[in-house]
PDB file of C-alpha atoms in Angstrom:
ATOM      1  CA  MET A   1       6.258 -39.152   3.903  1.00 47.00           C
ATOM      2  CA  MET A   2       6.251 -35.216   3.823  1.00 51.00           C
ATOM      3  CA  GLY A   3       2.638 -35.118   4.939  1.00 57.00           C
ATOM      4  CA  GLY A   4       3.425 -37.045   7.987  1.00 68.00           C
ATOM      5  CA  MET A   5       6.269 -34.577   9.008  1.00 70.00           C
ATOM      6  CA  ARG A   6       4.104 -31.606   8.496  1.00 78.00           C
ATOM      7  CA  GLY A   7       1.341 -33.103  10.684  1.00 79.00           C
ATOM      8  CA  ARG A   8       3.739 -33.857  13.394  1.00 85.00           C
ATOM      9  CA  ALA A   9       5.153 -30.331  13.150  1.00 85.00           C
ATOM     10  CA  LYS A  10       1.488 -28.948  13.393  1.00 86.00           C
ATOM     11  CA  GLU A  11       0.837 -30.962  16.415  1.00 88.00           C
ATOM     12  CA  ALA A  12       3.804 -29.958  18.097  1.00 89.00           C
ATOM     13  CA  ALA A  13       3.161 -26.235  17.522  1.00 89.00           C
ATOM     14  CA  GLU A  14      -0.414 -26.774  18.794  1.00 89.00           C
ATOM     15  CA  GLU A  15       0.796 -28.391  21.953  1.00 91.00           C
ATOM     16  CA  GLU A  16       3.386 -25.474  22.490  1.00 91.00           C
ATOM     17  CA  ARG A  17       0.451 -22.973  21.937  1.00 90.00           C
ATOM     18  CA  ALA A  18      -1.696 -24.881  24.445  1.00 89.00           C
ATOM     19  CA  ARG A  19       1.194 -24.852  27.042  1.00 91.00           C
ATOM     20  CA  GLY A  20       1.696 -21.250  26.506  1.00 90.00           C
ATOM     21  CA  ASN A  21      -2.182 -20.556  27.011  1.00 89.00           C
ATOM     22  CA  ALA A  22      -2.164 -22.539  30.113  1.00 88.00           C
ATOM     23  CA  ARG A  23       0.705 -20.567  31.587  1.00 89.00           C
ATOM     24  CA  LEU A  24      -0.977 -17.125  30.755  1.00 87.00           C
ATOM     25  CA  LEU A  25      -4.285 -18.489  32.217  1.00 87.00           C
ATOM     26  CA  ALA A  26      -2.535 -19.449  35.396  1.00 86.00           C
ATOM     27  CA  LYS A  27      -0.916 -15.952  35.706  1.00 87.00           C
ATOM     28  CA  LEU A  28      -4.341 -14.272  35.018  1.00 84.00           C
ATOM     29  CA  GLN A  29      -5.954 -16.350  37.696  1.00 85.00           C
ATOM     30  CA  LYS A  30      -3.143 -15.593  40.174  1.00 84.00           C
ATOM     31  CA  ILE A  31      -3.563 -11.787  39.484  1.00 83.00           C
ATOM     32  CA  ALA A  32      -7.421 -12.105  39.944  1.00 80.00           C
ATOM     33  CA  ASP A  33      -7.173 -14.058  43.152  1.00 82.00           C
ATOM     34  CA  ALA A  34      -4.598 -11.677  44.611  1.00 79.00           C
ATOM     35  CA  PRO A  35      -5.912  -9.268  47.244  1.00 80.00           C
ATOM     36  CA  ALA A  36      -6.451  -5.706  46.019  1.00 74.00           C
ATOM     37  CA  ALA A  37      -3.705  -3.204  47.057  1.00 71.00           C
ATOM     38  CA  PRO A  38      -5.132  -0.494  49.401  1.00 68.00           C
ATOM     39  CA  PRO A  39      -5.365   2.856  47.636  1.00 65.00           C
ATOM     40  CA  SER A  40      -2.507   5.111  48.366  1.00 64.00           C
ATOM     41  CA  HIS A  41      -4.741   7.941  49.254  1.00 61.00           C
ATOM     42  CA  SER A  42      -8.280   8.101  50.257  1.00 59.00           C
ATOM     43  CA  LEU A  43     -10.840  10.061  48.218  1.00 57.00           C
ATOM     44  CA  ARG A  44     -12.591  11.303  51.573  1.00 58.00           C
ATOM     45  CA  ASP A  45      -9.282  12.888  52.621  1.00 61.00           C
ATOM     46  CA  LYS A  46      -8.798  14.791  49.291  1.00 74.00           C
ATOM     47  CA  LYS A  47     -10.263  18.374  49.453  1.00 82.00           C
ATOM     48  CA  ALA A  48     -11.656  19.964  46.412  1.00 84.00           C
ATOM     49  CA  SER A  49      -9.599  22.584  44.734  1.00 91.00           C
ATOM     50  CA  SER A  50     -11.093  25.991  44.075  1.00 92.00           C
ATOM     51  CA  GLN A  51     -10.881  25.327  40.344  1.00 93.00           C
ATOM     52  CA  GLU A  52     -12.939  22.190  40.767  1.00 92.00           C
ATOM     53  CA  ILE A  53     -15.494  23.951  42.918  1.00 93.00           C
ATOM     54  CA  ASN A  54     -15.774  26.722  40.362  1.00 94.00           C
ATOM     55  CA  ARG A  55     -16.139  24.229  37.480  1.00 93.00           C
ATOM     56  CA  ARG A  56     -18.892  22.438  39.323  1.00 93.00           C
ATOM     57  CA  ARG A  57     -20.755  25.593  39.954  1.00 95.00           C
ATOM     58  CA  ARG A  58     -20.474  26.797  36.378  1.00 95.00           C
ATOM     59  CA  ALA A  59     -21.669  23.342  35.207  1.00 94.00           C
ATOM     60  CA  GLU A  60     -24.631  23.646  37.454  1.00 94.00           C
ATOM     61  CA  GLU A  61     -25.476  27.055  36.210  1.00 95.00           C
ATOM     62  CA  ILE A  62     -25.359  25.870  32.592  1.00 93.00           C
ATOM     63  CA  ALA A  63     -27.524  22.959  33.423  1.00 93.00           C
ATOM     64  CA  LYS A  64     -30.158  25.337  35.025  1.00 93.00           C
ATOM     65  CA  GLU A  65     -29.972  27.702  32.054  1.00 94.00           C
ATOM     66  CA  ASN A  66     -30.572  24.791  29.656  1.00 91.00           C
ATOM     67  CA  MET A  67     -33.474  23.531  31.668  1.00 90.00           C
ATOM     68  CA  ALA A  68     -35.153  26.955  31.609  1.00 90.00           C
ATOM     69  CA  PHE A  69     -34.533  27.323  27.893  1.00 90.00           C
ATOM     70  CA  ALA A  70     -36.104  23.874  27.345  1.00 86.00           C
ATOM     71  CA  LYS A  71     -39.261  24.903  29.251  1.00 86.00           C
ATOM     72  CA  ARG A  72     -39.454  28.168  27.201  1.00 86.00           C
ATOM     73  CA  LEU A  73     -39.193  26.063  23.923  1.00 82.00           C
ATOM     74  CA  GLU A  74     -41.963  23.721  25.116  1.00 81.00           C
ATOM     75  CA  GLY A  75     -44.166  26.720  25.767  1.00 80.00           C
ATOM     76  CA  VAL A  76     -43.767  28.250  22.369  1.00 78.00           C
ATOM     77  CA  LYS A  77     -46.502  27.876  19.641  1.00 72.00           C
ATOM     78  CA  SER A  78     -45.041  26.237  16.468  1.00 70.00           C
ATOM     79  CA  ALA A  79     -44.859  28.762  13.620  1.00 70.00           C
ATOM     80  CA  THR A  80     -47.010  28.381  10.585  1.00 74.00           C
ATOM     81  CA  PHE A  81     -45.411  28.113   7.147  1.00 75.00           C
ATOM     82  CA  ASP A  82     -46.720  28.796   3.691  1.00 81.00           C
ATOM     83  CA  ARG A  83     -46.218  25.354   2.067  1.00 83.00           C
ATOM     84  CA  LYS A  84     -46.762  26.735  -1.566  1.00 87.00           C
ATOM     85  CA  ALA A  85     -44.294  29.637  -1.057  1.00 88.00           C
ATOM     86  CA  MET A  86     -41.659  27.082   0.378  1.00 88.00           C
ATOM     87  CA  GLN A  87     -42.078  24.701  -2.561  1.00 90.00           C
ATOM     88  CA  HIS A  88     -41.855  27.637  -4.942  1.00 93.00           C
ATOM     89  CA  ASP A  89     -38.534  28.806  -3.285  1.00 92.00           C
ATOM     90  CA  GLN A  90     -37.148  25.253  -3.312  1.00 90.00           C
ATOM     91  CA  GLN A  91     -37.863  25.093  -6.976  1.00 91.00           C
ATOM     92  CA  MET A  92     -36.140  28.448  -7.635  1.00 91.00           C
ATOM     93  CA  GLN A  93     -33.161  27.211  -5.660  1.00 89.00           C
ATOM     94  CA  VAL A  94     -32.972  23.996  -7.789  1.00 84.00           C
ATOM     95  CA  ARG A  95     -33.098  26.134 -10.904  1.00 85.00           C
ATOM     96  CA  TYR A  96     -30.223  28.418  -9.746  1.00 84.00           C
ATOM     97  CA  LEU A  97     -28.312  25.358  -8.606  1.00 81.00           C
ATOM     98  CA  LYS A  98     -28.679  23.735 -12.158  1.00 80.00           C
ATOM     99  CA  ASN A  99     -27.546  26.952 -13.750  1.00 80.00           C
ATOM    100  CA  VAL A 100     -24.283  27.318 -11.802  1.00 79.00           C
ATOM    101  CA  SER A 101     -23.334  23.716 -11.135  1.00 72.00           C
ATOM    102  CA  GLN A 102     -20.581  22.025 -13.028  1.00 70.00           C
ATOM    103  CA  PHE A 103     -22.306  18.569 -12.829  1.00 68.00           C
ATOM    104  CA  PRO A 104     -25.952  17.888 -13.481  1.00 67.00           C
ATOM    105  CA  VAL A 105     -28.302  18.133 -10.618  1.00 64.00           C
ATOM    106  CA  VAL A 106     -30.932  15.443 -10.350  1.00 69.00           C
ATOM    107  CA  ALA A 107     -34.148  15.929  -8.472  1.00 67.00           C
ATOM    108  CA  LYS A 108     -34.915  13.245  -5.677  1.00 69.00           C
ATOM    109  CA  ASP A 109     -38.105  12.146  -7.395  1.00 72.00           C
ATOM    110  CA  ALA A 110     -36.661  12.171 -10.984  1.00 68.00           C
ATOM    111  CA  LYS A 111     -36.420   8.910 -12.844  1.00 71.00           C
ATOM    112  CA  PRO A 112     -32.949   7.886 -13.841  1.00 66.00           C
ATOM    113  CA  LYS A 113     -32.134   8.374 -17.439  1.00 65.00           C
ATOM    114  CA  PRO A 114     -30.850   5.333 -19.439  1.00 64.00           C
ATOM    115  CA  GLN A 115     -27.047   5.511 -19.745  1.00 61.00           C
ATOM    116  CA  LYS A 116     -25.473   5.399 -23.329  1.00 57.00           C
ATOM    117  CA  THR A 117     -23.060   2.660 -23.708  1.00 58.00           C
ATOM    118  CA  SER A 118     -19.543   3.859 -24.172  1.00 54.00           C
ATOM    119  CA  ILE A 119     -16.561   2.300 -25.715  1.00 60.00           C
ATOM    120  CA  PRO A 120     -14.981  -0.071 -23.213  1.00 65.00           C
ATOM    121  CA  GLY A 121     -11.885   1.472 -21.399  1.00 69.00           C
ATOM    122  CA  ARG A 122     -13.105   4.946 -22.147  1.00 70.00           C
ATOM    123  CA  PRO A 123     -15.103   7.216 -19.656  1.00 69.00           C
ATOM    124  CA  PRO A 124     -18.791   7.617 -20.670  1.00 66.00           C
ATOM    125  CA  TRP A 125     -18.298  11.299 -21.451  1.00 69.00           C
ATOM    126  CA  PHE A 126     -15.678  10.716 -24.108  1.00 69.00           C
ATOM    127  CA  LYS A 127     -16.697  11.187 -27.684  1.00 68.00           C
ATOM    128  CA  GLU A 128     -14.870   9.826 -30.664  1.00 68.00           C
ATOM    129  CA  LEU A 129     -13.167  12.395 -32.720  1.00 66.00           C
ATOM    130  CA  PRO A 130     -13.983  12.369 -36.565  1.00 64.00           C
ATOM    131  CA  VAL A 131     -11.370  10.530 -38.511  1.00 66.00           C
ATOM    132  CA  SER A 132      -9.452  12.824 -40.850  1.00 66.00           C
ATOM    133  CA  GLN A 133      -7.432  11.744 -43.685  1.00 67.00           C
ATOM    134  CA  LYS A 134      -3.809  12.677 -43.597  1.00 66.00           C
ATOM    135  CA  VAL A 135      -3.126  15.399 -45.950  1.00 63.00           C
ATOM    136  CA  SER A 136       0.511  15.922 -47.083  1.00 66.00           C
ATOM    137  CA  ILE A 137       1.408  18.953 -49.143  1.00 72.00           C
ATOM    138  CA  ARG A 138       4.555  18.050 -50.920  1.00 71.00           C
ATOM    139  CA  PRO A 139       5.946  19.471 -54.022  1.00 69.00           C
ATOM    140  CA  GLU A 140       5.623  17.062 -57.050  1.00 72.00           C
ATOM    141  CA  TRP A 141       9.301  16.682 -57.376  1.00 74.00           C
ATOM    142  CA  GLN A 142       9.736  15.231 -53.834  1.00 72.00           C
ATOM    143  CA  SER A 143       6.935  12.598 -54.487  1.00 62.00           C
TER     144      SER A 143
END
């Protein structure tokens, strides 16, 4: 009996949603069909301000400078590089980085080292401390 009441309540909620959606759709269609309001001011009547003119001129100057720079870049010969010297420099940089870094540096082409399994619930860098026996130094008369 409970399932029947829930089913009817769901149906009623769906019908209410459908009616609300229909109302909203009708409002949207009314707005879309309405004639557009004429603009309050025409763009042709508006005169450009001096700031706008100066901004436009500056933007045009920048565009011309960029085009000239691009043409100069296209005409430049590519520089030649000593590949061996660059590789040597990179190796030296990696060595320096390994010496000063807090965390290990792994090369891109290095194979990953197998990870040691750690105790569950502990970080992998955690090491077990050696177990020490409790030493109590008490005078004999207190034992």
